[in-house]
Amino acid sequence: MSRRLANPPRANPDAGVVAARPAPEDRVAAAAPDPWRGQPVELRLDGRRLRAFAGESAAAAALADGAHVLARSLKYHRPRSSFCLEGHCAGCLVRVDGVPNQRACQVACRDGLEVEGQNAVPSTDHDLLGAVDFLFAGGMDHHTLMTGSALLNKVTNKVVRQLSGLGRLPATVNRAQPEVGQHDVDVCVIGGGAAGLAAAGAAAGAGAMTLLIDDQLAFGGSLWTDPAAGAGAVAAALAGIDAAGVIRLGAATAIGFFADDDDEAAAAARGVLLVAGADRAWRVRARHWVWATGGYPTNLMLADNDRPGVLAARAVGRLLAQHGILGGERIALVSAAVPADARADASARVAADGVTRLAGALRAAGAEVQLLDEAAVRGVLGRGWVTGLALRDGRTLEADLVGVGGLPAPASEGPRQQRCEVELQPDRGGFVVVVDADGRTSTPAVWACGDVCGYLGPAAAARHGQRVGAAAGAAARPGRAAGGAREVVP
């Protein structure tokens, strides 16, 4: 079972892991503000009162409270819950204040928030339509169901309609138009993780007016996935960029780049980046662009790997480092296979080393942890929530949480909109942005750094971001010295 820790995880410089004291059995927040988490709030999840903390994600609050199944999948109505906790997997789509298909991991808790599971009859825990998963275990082609009878086909189509689609339309329509702001800057950094924070600080230190955009509820990105860094590294990085004068846009998504014209000879960097927040939007223009969008958590090829309770390993680390939540008491961490001849800085080995460090942090927080290679695991056990793993040697391993350490896939869609060259490199995660030694892409005035160029891990991504940000800042302000540039993330 998930539980909140009484004390926040804190870095232990000697052991390289976190130390924390387990919480008492009563996990209900006190009325007074928590010295680390902030002000307690009360929301409702499927009609049930739930205590949480202002600003933390609804997904984290639900996991801490033991709410396992948040939604059901379309067609087969298999149970769904959080996987990535970064807003990229669609596992935690819920109805929030009457609006369907909201990502619970990107919804900040506040007093009076109404969260409902969706796509289930009568509830996500006990969904009658989940019987489809049993009745059609070998697969279902709805196009050929009951086609011999017009009447049966009509009835079948109505049933199929209930199995498809996600959520119900809102009862009311919000016709208010969002406010639209404007930013004109020297350097725009997209992505506020390890690389983006370092790049923004370095660009501003070089004298460039710098804007930093991030789509998460809190800046920090992959720094939150490593409990050995966690809150301390994020706080230091934010202090550095604030001191350098970086403009921040948080909980704001860069949803599209629109070039000024379609002339192939025109510089693809000239145009407008549209950024959307919860209730407003921004048009952004910049002389130079730095993409630091990182990578997406990926799953491993295991049978029934979509079961609730299977989380990305970095999501397990985020729960611990960002929210002070221990995801389980018996945790199985499964690493992707690492080639025997892989170098120490190879993406697969860096990812596996990160899972090993996470195991140490979870043990220090009081969990029993098993480390496994994906080759040893046949599949996932459990229905509503994971109960263990089936191993290839015939044994069964009990677990109440499974963390999978797949190699993150570079989030290279944005650079591609600016015609940046990408290259498929499976050993580095997927379609990586091709850059030179200073982070320049194939498009003039467009740069990239960190895991979007192939998985590096938080520490190396920060070093890369610092170098690329300094170069971009100097290019944007050629008449200014770059003496103020510094690495803001260790």
mmCIF file with all atom_site columns, C-alpha atoms in Angstrom, residues 22 26 32 36 38 70 93 112 158 206 236 238 253-254 260 301-302 308 310 324 369 396 408 429 444 451 457 460:
data_model
loop_
_atom_site.group_PDB
_atom_site.id
_atom_site.type_symbol
_atom_site.label_atom_id
_atom_site.label_alt_id
_atom_site.label_comp_id
_atom_site.label_asym_id
_atom_site.label_entity_id
_atom_site.label_seq_id
_atom_site.pdbx_PDB_ins_code
_atom_site.Cartn_x
_atom_site.Cartn_y
_atom_site.Cartn_z
_atom_site.occupancy
_atom_site.B_iso_or_equiv
_atom_site.pdbx_formal_charge
_atom_site.auth_seq_id
_atom_site.auth_comp_id
_atom_site.auth_asym_id
_atom_site.auth_atom_id
_atom_site.pdbx_PDB_model_num
ATOM 1  C CA . PRO A 1 22  ? 8.062   5.998   7.967   1.00 0.00 ? 22  PRO A CA 1
ATOM 2  C CA . ASP A 1 26  ? -2.906  7.489   10.210  1.00 0.00 ? 26  ASP A CA 1
ATOM 3  C CA . ALA A 1 32  ? -2.223  22.947  10.382  1.00 0.00 ? 32  ALA A CA 1
ATOM 4  C CA . TRP A 1 36  ? 7.142   20.721  3.794   1.00 0.00 ? 36  TRP A CA 1
ATOM 5  C CA . GLY A 1 38  ? 2.043   23.079  2.629   1.00 0.00 ? 38  GLY A CA 1
ATOM 6  C CA . LEU A 1 70  ? -8.999  5.842   -11.742 1.00 0.00 ? 70  LEU A CA 1
ATOM 7  C CA . LEU A 1 93  ? -7.754  10.441  -17.356 1.00 0.00 ? 93  LEU A CA 1
ATOM 8  C CA . GLY A 1 112 ? -13.600 21.666  -3.202  1.00 0.00 ? 112 GLY A CA 1
ATOM 9  C CA . LYS A 1 158 ? -25.458 0.458   -29.170 1.00 0.00 ? 158 LYS A CA 1
ATOM 10 C CA . ALA A 1 206 ? 25.413  35.271  -20.895 1.00 0.00 ? 206 ALA A CA 1
ATOM 11 C CA . ALA A 1 236 ? 19.089  25.269  -6.033  1.00 0.00 ? 236 ALA A CA 1
ATOM 12 C CA . LEU A 1 238 ? 15.320  27.615  -9.348  1.00 0.00 ? 238 LEU A CA 1
ATOM 13 C CA . THR A 1 253 ? 2.451   23.606  -22.706 1.00 0.00 ? 253 THR A CA 1
ATOM 14 C CA . ALA A 1 254 ? 4.194   24.556  -25.946 1.00 0.00 ? 254 ALA A CA 1
ATOM 15 C CA . ASP A 1 260 ? 6.175   33.117  -40.409 1.00 0.00 ? 260 ASP A CA 1
ATOM 16 C CA . MET A 1 301 ? 7.500   -5.880  -22.884 1.00 0.00 ? 301 MET A CA 1
ATOM 17 C CA . LEU A 1 302 ? 5.839   -7.863  -20.105 1.00 0.00 ? 302 LEU A CA 1
ATOM 18 C CA . PRO A 1 308 ? -2.732  -0.628  -12.254 1.00 0.00 ? 308 PRO A CA 1
ATOM 19 C CA . VAL A 1 310 ? 2.753   -0.875  -12.804 1.00 0.00 ? 310 VAL A CA 1
ATOM 20 C CA . GLY A 1 324 ? 6.985   12.239  0.029   1.00 0.00 ? 324 GLY A CA 1
ATOM 21 C CA . VAL A 1 369 ? 12.736  -3.843  -2.777  1.00 0.00 ? 369 VAL A CA 1
ATOM 22 C CA . THR A 1 396 ? 6.091   -15.985 -8.340  1.00 0.00 ? 396 THR A CA 1
ATOM 23 C CA . PRO A 1 408 ? 12.957  7.056   -22.037 1.00 0.00 ? 408 PRO A CA 1
ATOM 24 C CA . GLY A 1 429 ? 15.714  5.841   -26.795 1.00 0.00 ? 429 GLY A CA 1
ATOM 25 C CA . PRO A 1 444 ? 19.850  27.898  -37.634 1.00 0.00 ? 444 PRO A CA 1
ATOM 26 C CA . ASP A 1 451 ? 17.581  13.705  -23.049 1.00 0.00 ? 451 ASP A CA 1
ATOM 27 C CA . GLY A 1 457 ? 20.340  10.919  -17.113 1.00 0.00 ? 457 GLY A CA 1
ATOM 28 C CA . ALA A 1 460 ? 24.782  14.584  -17.611 1.00 0.00 ? 460 ALA A CA 1
#
